[in-house]
Amino acid sequence: MPAHDIVIVGGGGAGLRAAIAIAEAAPSLDVALVSKVYPMRSHTVAAEGGAAAVIRDNDSLDHHAVDTISGGDWLADQAAVEVFVQEAPAEMIRLEHWGCPWSREPDGRVAVRPFGGMKLERTWFAADKTGFHLLHTLFQTSLKYGNITPYDESFVTRLLVADGRCQGVATIELQTGHVDVIAGRAVILCTGGAGRVFPFTTNGAIKTGDGMAMAYRVGVPLKDMEFVQYHPTGLPGTGILITEASRGEGGILVNRDGYRYLQDYDLGTPLDVSDERHPVKKSMELGPRDRLSQAFVKEQQKGRTIPGPYGDVVHLDIRHLGQARIDKKLPFVRELATKYVNIDPVYEPIPVRPVLHYFMGGIDTDVEGATVLPGLYAAGECACVNINGANRLGSNSLTELLVFGARAGKAAAAFAREHPPPDLAQLDKQGVEEQHRLARRFIQKTGGHERIAGLRQEMRDAMESGAGIYRTEAGLQAACDALAALRERFADLQLDDRSLTFNTELTAALELDFMLDVAEAIAHSALARRESRGSHQREDHPERDDDAYLKHTLAFCNGAMPRIDYQEVSITRWPPAERVYGR
Amino acid sequence: MEKIALEVFRYRPEEEQTPTFQTYEVPLHKDWVILDALNYVKDELDGTLSFRHSCRMGVCGSCGMMVNGDAVLSCAAFLTDYRPGPIRVEPLANFPVLRDLVIEMNDFMAKLNRVMPWVVREQEKPVEEGEYLQTPEELMDYKPYAMCINCMLCYAACPVYGLEPEFIGPAAIALAQRYNLDNRDEGNAARMEILSTDEGVWQCTLVGECSTVCPKAVDPAGAIQRYKVASTTAWWKSKLLPWSR
Amino acid sequence: MSHYPRYRQFYPKLYRKRMPIFWWVHKRAHIHFIARELTSVFVALFAVELVLLVRALSEGPAAYAAFLDWLASPLALVLHALAFAMLIFHSVTWFNLAPKALVMRVGKTRVPAWAVAGANYAAWVVVSAVLAWIIL
Ligand SMILES: Cc1cc2nc3c(=O)[nH]c(=O)nc-3n(C[C@H](O)[C@H](O)[C@H](O)COP(=O)(O)OP(=O)(O)OC[C@H]3O[C@@H](n4cnc5c(N)ncnc54)[C@H](O)[C@@H]3O)c2cc1C
Ligand code: SF4
Ligand code: FES
């Protein structure tokens, strides 16, 4: 059994940043970087638009904080937001020093672009492949440190707890099927989001909420899970994202009649696209994502959307930007639209619809990334610090990976220094148990009747219809019931594949198992929150209710259904107010 | 619904010594890519088929395969382009096969590491002093080589790599050039010791297929030829002007 | 860090395929490549011929005349025609590849590929013309 000082689960932006932070701050500590895919395959690679950090003289940390807090409908922890905006610029510059190919001004300084819900230009970008460049820069930089030991294509199935402390993980080495324990004095979860719980998503196949579910199972609460973000502009069918930067550069959204419908939903008055002042920040197409996605649904109810083979769409029009600008600033948008919907955005508008994009909620942590379980840390999309509140602003997530990835790394390093090495005997026993569980429940099991694909689709349909953009008591209750039934049927699962070498049917089953837990936490948290705030819109409770619900939801694993509890929101300088866009 | 046949390479090391081909009939949807068809097989027909994939938008680099003999990203190759079929789907050429369409890529990972793909500096600039300046033109000097998604299609297309597995290969050399040409980097000399060896650029006989198959227009063949010129110039310089080092 | 896996108890059983000798016959691009490589034999043959010519010259007028006679024979003419075709192919393929190796800049803009290849062709024409002028 390999033992390290710190075990990081996840090789995306957050995991790599944490690993480098430890390698730099504590070169004597030995880090295991465990990931179910090679690090550069992690879904951070798909992020397009950019990463926010204050850099221009006309901007200020307070502006960034206020945009983030109001964007999150006052559910963000303000103390955490202050830490976030303050550490963001240094993190971005560090990434620049490591070689990130940020887009530049003619004089050589880093360029910034406007983004939805942001008052000023502060989104750093590398054309429209920011996440790709960020991930590869971090990955390549991580290669120079000798004290990071990668475990690529190792699928973590369980967190191991001994003496009230998280001391390692159980893994399947996918290439051999071997089940083993990787022990550590501290564990950091950086496993990303869970978009695959929903049917239409911008998230890749690996985003199945594994870390959230694993933390949940060892008693750590999942925070604010009801807040899931729909991105207003995904391609129909595949869910491939058309970045918000296309609107930041001046793209507009129009309905069936070519009308800029956002003006009907309290998002401001449109300026002509030829007007110098277009696009106006925090207005119309540059409103926050939750409001734009909600406007789509209302527009659909009025019958003013455009029917298509994968449901209704509206049009994202960037033709007026012209080919030169599109090729320079949005080349990937053009590539994706041409390839996947056979539409060249230089000549035709792109059909788009809201698709599930991001989880504001996640494993409950403090600003150091620590969870309530000693020795367990979390960072990135799987964690909830919470800086995003009820709705994340575009381009805050990539920055969050860096700021809180680094913080969790340093905090875990400090914890590891102060604690004794893991109890290998106890861990070994748990590893053997885990191996038996996997064999008994999956690999060697016979006589089951359910197939993964069927259960997975039913789960997604239940989430879409019950816990989508607009929710009701009845719909959520139905989703909860459907999930409970699916959980039972999951026990009757049957796999075709009994081999050990790269058994992707086994991992799909484990991922479905994780997703069912995450789905349950979402549906129950949403059911309990009887108000509308940010991305959580209840048709039966359309108003925000600060008296009853200005607090974080905590979902605890508790047998058949989660136990719901609440936690105070930290309010430092910005008391709750109305969210205003375009006025 | 019109159907199309996939002939898929199967190798299950625990059950068979040599690979076989298995045929699956899949619906021919207009907007399906090969990867959608494989997922359909896995979900509906045969759960034992293994392959790698994630982003299905051509950016994570997981899903490279040989389709009718050509190295492609299976998430970017549409079924309709292969009508009427059958479509032969095999793992990436020139790599050992772990199982079905999954190849072993340890060698590639080791090579990436060898070319020192990070910013090498004698003196790091403190973060407080802000960013390094880099004009858009300086950015464009290396940017095309920074677009590599590590999909390894170029290795699968490179006969030199097939014959001489020691060859560092297209993507890793392009990545070395990405840093060599970056004005923030000072690692040129250190990388030259790796790239100018027999396993480096001089293995390349300029077949040029790496650049043809590259889905991200990285042009690794160009990177290698440019490096040959640079390496030769440096050699002559060191012979003719030994004091200039 | 090294991404080489530390397999612990088990190793995967890999399937490895060797490249067959005739790996290049399946694809046009590969045939083209092999053809380009093979034409270099003819380039070498021209060099050998030049050496033989010099030797004949050094051995006196008789040997030189015999050599010229041989060059005029039908077999030699056919061989030369063939070699000439091969050389053209060789040169053209390499000139077309030249822009890959040479990245030049004028001010801020990169010299386009056709210009680099074109410069090669132009130089070829000029050198040929000069030679033709000297000889004829
Ligand atoms: C299409 C798209 C575009 C986006 N654009 C932007 C943008 O422009 N700006 C912005 O700020 N944000 C953007 N986001 C959001 C942002 O990219 C993500 O929130 C962020 O990348 C998540 O990073 P992460 O490191 O937390 O997780 P990931 O990058 O998802 O990495 C998760 C890691 O965990 C590993 N892992 C998971 N489960 C297991 C397991 N069981 N065992 C072992 N390893 C495991 C995976 O292998 C992977 O390495 C975008 C997101 C998407 C999907
Ligand atoms: S150079 Fe191109 S083909 Fe080769 S790995 Fe990179 S992206 Fe893939
Ligand atoms: S699935 Fe990511 S590149 Fe094809």
PDB file of N, CA and C in Angstrom, chain A residues 217 435-446 487 490-495 506 513:
ATOM      1  N   ARG A 217     -20.994  10.467   2.005  1.00  0.00           N
ATOM      2  CA  ARG A 217     -21.133   9.148   2.630  1.00  0.00           C
ATOM      3  C   ARG A 217     -20.339   9.008   3.924  1.00  0.00           C
ATOM      4  N   GLN A 435     -12.595  -4.008  -1.599  1.00  0.00           N
ATOM      5  CA  GLN A 435     -12.410  -4.924  -2.721  1.00  0.00           C
ATOM      6  C   GLN A 435     -13.538  -5.957  -2.754  1.00  0.00           C
ATOM      7  N   HIS A 436     -13.879  -6.460  -1.594  1.00  0.00           N
ATOM      8  CA  HIS A 436     -14.960  -7.455  -1.532  1.00  0.00           C
ATOM      9  C   HIS A 436     -16.297  -6.834  -1.924  1.00  0.00           C
ATOM     10  N   ARG A 437     -16.510  -5.621  -1.461  1.00  0.00           N
ATOM     11  CA  ARG A 437     -17.779  -4.969  -1.801  1.00  0.00           C
ATOM     12  C   ARG A 437     -17.914  -4.838  -3.319  1.00  0.00           C
ATOM     13  N   LEU A 438     -16.831  -4.381  -3.972  1.00  0.00           N
ATOM     14  CA  LEU A 438     -16.897  -4.172  -5.422  1.00  0.00           C
ATOM     15  C   LEU A 438     -17.142  -5.492  -6.150  1.00  0.00           C
ATOM     16  N   ALA A 439     -16.490  -6.526  -5.676  1.00  0.00           N
ATOM     17  CA  ALA A 439     -16.665  -7.825  -6.321  1.00  0.00           C
ATOM     18  C   ALA A 439     -18.100  -8.323  -6.135  1.00  0.00           C
ATOM     19  N   ARG A 440     -18.551  -8.249  -4.901  1.00  0.00           N
ATOM     20  CA  ARG A 440     -19.858  -8.800  -4.564  1.00  0.00           C
ATOM     21  C   ARG A 440     -20.970  -8.028  -5.272  1.00  0.00           C
ATOM     22  N   ARG A 441     -20.879  -6.701  -5.224  1.00  0.00           N
ATOM     23  CA  ARG A 441     -22.002  -5.916  -5.734  1.00  0.00           C
ATOM     24  C   ARG A 441     -21.966  -5.720  -7.244  1.00  0.00           C
ATOM     25  N   PHE A 442     -20.802  -5.836  -7.839  1.00  0.00           N
ATOM     26  CA  PHE A 442     -20.729  -5.526  -9.270  1.00  0.00           C
ATOM     27  C   PHE A 442     -20.113  -6.642 -10.101  1.00  0.00           C
ATOM     28  N   ILE A 443     -18.801  -6.873  -9.907  1.00  0.00           N
ATOM     29  CA  ILE A 443     -18.082  -7.734 -10.844  1.00  0.00           C
ATOM     30  C   ILE A 443     -18.603  -9.167 -10.835  1.00  0.00           C
ATOM     31  N   GLN A 444     -18.840  -9.701  -9.637  1.00  0.00           N
ATOM     32  CA  GLN A 444     -19.230 -11.112  -9.594  1.00  0.00           C
ATOM     33  C   GLN A 444     -20.726 -11.313  -9.464  1.00  0.00           C
ATOM     34  N   LYS A 445     -21.454 -10.210  -9.377  1.00  0.00           N
ATOM     35  CA  LYS A 445     -22.882 -10.329  -9.119  1.00  0.00           C
ATOM     36  C   LYS A 445     -23.605 -10.940 -10.318  1.00  0.00           C
ATOM     37  N   THR A 446     -24.563 -11.831 -10.043  1.00  0.00           N
ATOM     38  CA  THR A 446     -25.367 -12.399 -11.123  1.00  0.00           C
ATOM     39  C   THR A 446     -26.839 -12.239 -10.773  1.00  0.00           C
ATOM     40  N   ARG A 487     -32.986   4.320  -6.599  1.00  0.00           N
ATOM     41  CA  ARG A 487     -31.996   3.830  -5.652  1.00  0.00           C
ATOM     42  C   ARG A 487     -32.258   2.353  -5.335  1.00  0.00           C
ATOM     43  N   PHE A 490     -31.384   0.219  -8.271  1.00  0.00           N
ATOM     44  CA  PHE A 490     -29.948   0.155  -8.500  1.00  0.00           C
ATOM     45  C   PHE A 490     -29.356  -1.116  -7.878  1.00  0.00           C
ATOM     46  N   ALA A 491     -29.945  -1.556  -6.774  1.00  0.00           N
ATOM     47  CA  ALA A 491     -29.458  -2.763  -6.111  1.00  0.00           C
ATOM     48  C   ALA A 491     -29.612  -3.992  -6.997  1.00  0.00           C
ATOM     49  N   ASP A 492     -30.491  -3.862  -7.994  1.00  0.00           N
ATOM     50  CA  ASP A 492     -30.755  -4.996  -8.882  1.00  0.00           C
ATOM     51  C   ASP A 492     -29.983  -4.862 -10.198  1.00  0.00           C
ATOM     52  N   LEU A 493     -28.898  -4.103 -10.161  1.00  0.00           N
ATOM     53  CA  LEU A 493     -28.130  -3.831 -11.382  1.00  0.00           C
ATOM     54  C   LEU A 493     -27.399  -5.083 -11.857  1.00  0.00           C
ATOM     55  N   GLN A 494     -27.288  -5.214 -13.173  1.00  0.00           N
ATOM     56  CA  GLN A 494     -26.515  -6.319 -13.726  1.00  0.00           C
ATOM     57  C   GLN A 494     -25.489  -5.794 -14.735  1.00  0.00           C
ATOM     58  N   LEU A 495     -24.218  -6.166 -14.544  1.00  0.00           N
ATOM     59  CA  LEU A 495     -23.193  -5.761 -15.500  1.00  0.00           C
ATOM     60  C   LEU A 495     -22.912  -6.895 -16.485  1.00  0.00           C
ATOM     61  N   LEU A 506     -17.866  -1.062 -15.058  1.00  0.00           N
ATOM     62  CA  LEU A 506     -17.811  -0.967 -13.602  1.00  0.00           C
ATOM     63  C   LEU A 506     -17.742   0.503 -13.166  1.00  0.00           C
ATOM     64  N   ASP A 513     -23.945   5.346  -9.167  1.00  0.00           N
ATOM     65  CA  ASP A 513     -24.161   5.247  -7.731  1.00  0.00           C
ATOM     66  C   ASP A 513     -23.900   6.618  -7.056  1.00  0.00           C
TER      67      ASP A 513
END
